[in-house]
CSV table of C-alpha atoms and ligand atoms in Angstrom, one decimal:
chain,number,residue,atom,x,y,z
A,19,MET,CA,51.4,88.3,80.9
A,20,SER,CA,48.6,90.2,79.4
A,21,ASP,CA,49.3,92.0,76.0
A,22,LEU,CA,47.3,95.0,77.1
A,23,ASP,CA,49.0,98.2,77.2
A,24,LEU,CA,50.3,99.3,80.7
A,25,ARG,CA,47.5,101.9,81.1
A,26,ALA,CA,44.9,99.4,80.4
A,27,ARG,CA,46.6,96.7,82.7
A,28,PHE,CA,46.8,99.3,85.5
A,29,LEU,CA,43.3,100.3,85.2
A,30,ASP,CA,42.2,96.6,85.0
A,31,GLY,CA,44.1,95.8,88.0
A,32,MET,CA,42.8,98.5,90.0
A,33,SER,CA,39.0,97.3,89.1
A,34,ARG,CA,39.8,94.2,91.0
A,35,ALA,CA,40.8,95.9,94.3
A,36,ALA,CA,37.8,96.1,96.7
A,37,ALA,CA,36.9,99.6,97.8
A,38,SER,CA,34.5,101.2,100.1
A,39,VAL,CA,32.2,103.6,98.5
A,40,HIS,CA,31.5,107.3,99.4
A,41,VAL,CA,29.5,110.2,98.5
A,42,ILE,CA,31.7,113.4,98.7
A,43,THR,CA,29.7,116.5,98.9
A,44,THR,CA,30.5,120.3,99.2
A,45,ASP,CA,28.8,123.6,99.4
A,46,GLY,CA,29.8,127.2,99.4
A,47,PRO,CA,30.6,130.0,96.8
A,48,GLY,CA,31.3,127.3,94.1
A,49,GLY,CA,27.8,125.8,94.7
A,50,ARG,CA,26.3,122.6,96.1
A,51,ALA,CA,27.8,119.4,94.4
A,52,GLY,CA,28.6,115.8,95.1
A,53,LEU,CA,29.9,112.6,93.6
A,54,THR,CA,30.5,108.9,94.3
A,55,ALA,CA,34.0,108.0,95.1
A,56,SER,CA,36.2,105.0,96.2
A,57,ALA,CA,39.6,107.0,96.3
A,58,VAL,CA,39.6,107.7,99.9
A,59,THR,CA,42.2,106.9,102.6
A,60,SER,CA,43.2,108.1,105.9
A,61,VAL,CA,46.5,110.1,106.2
A,62,SER,CA,47.2,111.0,109.9
A,63,VAL,CA,45.3,111.2,113.2
A,64,ASP,CA,47.1,114.3,114.3
A,65,THR,CA,48.2,117.0,112.0
A,66,PRO,CA,47.0,118.8,114.2
A,67,LYS,CA,43.6,117.5,113.2
A,68,PRO,CA,43.0,114.1,111.7
A,69,SER,CA,43.2,114.2,108.0
A,70,LEU,CA,42.4,112.2,105.0
A,71,LEU,CA,43.0,112.0,101.4
A,72,VAL,CA,40.8,111.9,98.3
A,73,CYS,CA,41.4,111.7,94.7
A,74,LEU,CA,39.2,113.5,92.2
A,75,ASN,CA,39.2,113.4,88.4
A,76,ARG,CA,40.2,116.8,87.1
A,77,ALA,CA,37.0,116.4,84.8
A,78,SER,CA,34.6,116.2,87.5
A,79,ARG,CA,32.4,119.1,88.0
A,80,SER,CA,32.0,118.4,91.7
A,81,ALA,CA,35.9,118.5,92.1
A,82,ALA,CA,35.9,122.1,90.8
A,83,ALA,CA,33.1,123.1,93.2
A,84,ILE,CA,35.2,121.3,96.0
A,85,LEU,CA,38.3,123.2,95.3
A,86,GLU,CA,36.5,126.5,95.0
A,87,ASN,CA,34.7,125.9,98.3
A,88,GLY,CA,37.8,124.6,100.1
A,89,VAL,CA,35.7,122.1,102.1
A,90,PHE,CA,34.3,118.6,101.5
A,91,CYS,CA,32.4,116.1,103.5
A,92,VAL,CA,33.2,112.2,102.9
A,93,ASN,CA,30.1,110.1,103.5
A,94,LEU,CA,30.8,106.4,103.8
A,95,LEU,CA,27.8,104.5,102.4
A,96,GLY,CA,26.2,101.4,104.0
A,97,GLY,CA,25.6,98.3,102.1
A,98,GLU,CA,21.9,99.2,101.4
A,99,GLN,CA,22.8,102.5,99.8
A,100,VAL,CA,23.3,101.4,96.2
A,101,ALA,CA,20.8,103.8,94.8
A,102,LEU,CA,22.7,106.8,96.3
A,103,ALA,CA,26.0,105.8,94.9
A,104,GLU,CA,24.4,105.2,91.5
A,105,ALA,CA,22.8,108.6,91.6
A,106,PHE,CA,26.1,110.4,92.7
A,107,ALA,CA,28.0,108.5,89.9
A,108,GLY,CA,25.7,110.2,87.4
A,109,ARG,CA,23.8,107.2,86.5
A,110,GLY,CA,20.5,108.3,88.1
A,111,THR,CA,17.7,110.4,86.6
A,112,GLY,CA,16.6,112.9,89.0
A,113,GLU,CA,18.5,115.5,91.2
A,114,ARG,CA,21.4,113.8,93.1
A,115,PHE,CA,20.6,115.1,96.5
A,116,ASP,CA,17.0,114.2,96.4
A,117,GLY,CA,17.8,110.6,97.4
A,118,GLY,CA,19.0,111.1,101.0
A,119,THR,CA,18.3,113.2,104.2
A,120,TRP,CA,20.9,115.8,104.5
A,121,ILE,CA,22.0,118.0,107.5
A,122,THR,CA,24.6,120.8,107.3
A,123,GLY,CA,28.1,120.3,108.8
A,124,PRO,CA,30.2,122.9,110.7
A,125,THR,CA,32.1,123.5,107.3
A,126,GLY,CA,28.7,124.1,105.4
A,127,CYS,CA,28.9,120.8,103.4
A,128,PRO,CA,25.9,118.4,103.2
A,129,VAL,CA,26.2,115.5,105.5
A,130,LEU,CA,24.3,112.4,104.9
A,131,ALA,CA,22.2,111.8,108.0
A,132,ASP,CA,22.3,108.0,107.7
A,133,ALA,CA,26.0,107.5,106.3
A,134,LEU,CA,27.7,104.9,108.0
A,135,VAL,CA,30.4,107.5,108.8
A,136,ALA,CA,30.9,111.1,107.9
A,137,TRP,CA,34.0,113.2,107.9
A,138,ASP,CA,33.5,116.9,107.4
A,139,CYS,CA,36.9,118.4,106.1
A,140,LYS,CA,38.5,121.6,105.2
A,141,ILE,CA,41.1,121.3,102.5
A,142,THR,CA,44.6,122.0,103.7
A,143,LYS,CA,46.6,120.9,100.5
A,144,SER,CA,45.8,120.1,96.9
A,145,GLU,CA,48.0,119.0,94.0
A,146,LEU,CA,47.2,118.0,90.5
A,147,VAL,CA,48.7,114.7,89.6
A,148,GLY,CA,48.0,113.8,85.9
A,149,SER,CA,44.2,113.0,85.6
A,150,HIS,CA,43.4,113.6,89.3
A,151,HIS,CA,43.4,116.2,92.0
A,152,VAL,CA,44.9,114.8,95.2
A,153,LEU,CA,43.3,116.6,98.0
A,154,ILE,CA,44.1,116.5,101.8
A,155,GLY,CA,41.4,117.4,104.3
A,156,GLU,CA,41.3,117.9,107.9
A,157,ALA,CA,38.3,116.7,109.8
A,158,GLU,CA,36.4,119.4,111.5
A,159,GLU,CA,33.8,116.9,112.6
A,160,VAL,CA,33.1,113.1,112.5
A,161,TRP,CA,29.8,111.5,112.7
A,162,LEU,CA,29.3,107.8,113.6
A,163,ASN,CA,26.1,106.0,113.1
A,164,ALA,CA,25.6,102.5,114.4
A,165,PRO,CA,27.9,100.0,112.9
A,166,ARG,CA,26.6,97.9,109.9
A,167,LEU,CA,28.3,96.6,106.8
A,168,PRO,CA,29.7,99.2,104.2
A,169,LEU,CA,28.9,99.3,100.4
A,170,ILE,CA,31.9,97.7,98.5
A,171,TYR,CA,32.8,98.1,94.8
A,172,ALA,CA,35.0,95.4,93.2
A,173,ASN,CA,35.2,93.8,89.6
A,174,ARG,CA,33.1,96.7,88.5
A,175,GLN,CA,30.2,95.4,90.5
A,176,TRP,CA,28.5,96.4,93.8
A,177,LEU,CA,29.0,94.2,96.8
A,178,HIS,CA,26.1,95.0,98.9
A,179,PRO,CA,25.2,92.8,101.9
A,180,ALA,CA,21.7,93.4,103.0
A,181,GLY,CA,21.3,95.9,105.9
B,211,FMN,C1,32.2,103.1,92.6
B,211,FMN,C2,32.7,104.2,91.9
B,211,FMN,C3,33.8,105.1,92.5
B,211,FMN,C4,34.2,106.1,92.1
B,211,FMN,N1,35.4,106.7,92.5
B,211,FMN,C5,35.6,107.9,92.0
B,211,FMN,C6,36.8,108.5,92.6
B,211,FMN,O1,37.5,108.1,93.6
B,211,FMN,N2,37.1,109.7,92.2
B,211,FMN,C7,36.4,110.3,91.1
B,211,FMN,O2,36.8,111.6,90.8
B,211,FMN,N3,35.4,109.9,90.5
B,211,FMN,C8,35.0,108.4,91.0
B,211,FMN,N4,33.8,108.0,90.3
B,211,FMN,C9,33.2,108.5,89.1
B,211,FMN,C10,32.3,109.7,89.6
B,211,FMN,O3,31.3,109.4,90.7
B,211,FMN,C11,31.6,110.1,88.2
B,211,FMN,O4,32.4,110.4,87.3
B,211,FMN,C12,30.5,111.2,88.6
B,211,FMN,O5,29.6,111.3,87.6
B,211,FMN,C13,31.3,112.7,88.7
B,211,FMN,O6,30.3,113.6,88.8
B,211,FMN,P1,30.6,115.1,88.6
B,211,FMN,O7,31.2,115.3,87.2
B,211,FMN,O8,29.3,115.8,88.7
B,211,FMN,O9,31.5,115.4,89.6
B,211,FMN,C14,33.6,106.8,90.9
B,211,FMN,C15,32.5,106.1,90.4
B,211,FMN,C16,32.0,104.8,90.9
B,211,FMN,C17,30.7,104.2,90.4
């Protein structure tokens, strides 16, 4: 067994799990914002609307805007969209939203026109659990573009099949 402490082993273990990559956006009184996030999962298909869960670091500026706006859109990235993932992870140079074509969803959130899938959601529950806000959002609208391979992050690297 590794002699790293529990926290370090937890983080190292999580880094080995493969995850889809999303850009989560928001707009409203708290301002337009967005970040790259892998902590996204479905919760229920009827609550009465389908719902999903996202976990956002309490230090994230986008998380503060999302909480104030009460809405967020989860944009699932395709395998070729690494540059967007890098930009919204704060690793780019320019303005984050310059990198894509955006339309406005029913909640007012920016929706990435060529996302693989986009779920435009209203927050129905939020709870701070240690370092992260756990948010439940009910989908107001779902966009499906033509199926292609998603962008994957695992072992701290992008796995991005062409197209
Ligand atoms: C592959 C990947 C996945 C990430 N997943 C999350 C996540 O699920 N939740 C989160 O809060 N931050 C996540 N981050 C980190 C944020 O994207 C990053 O801290 C960003 O700069 C936050 O920007 P903000 O402070 O403007 O909101 C992830 C970063 C990468 C590269």
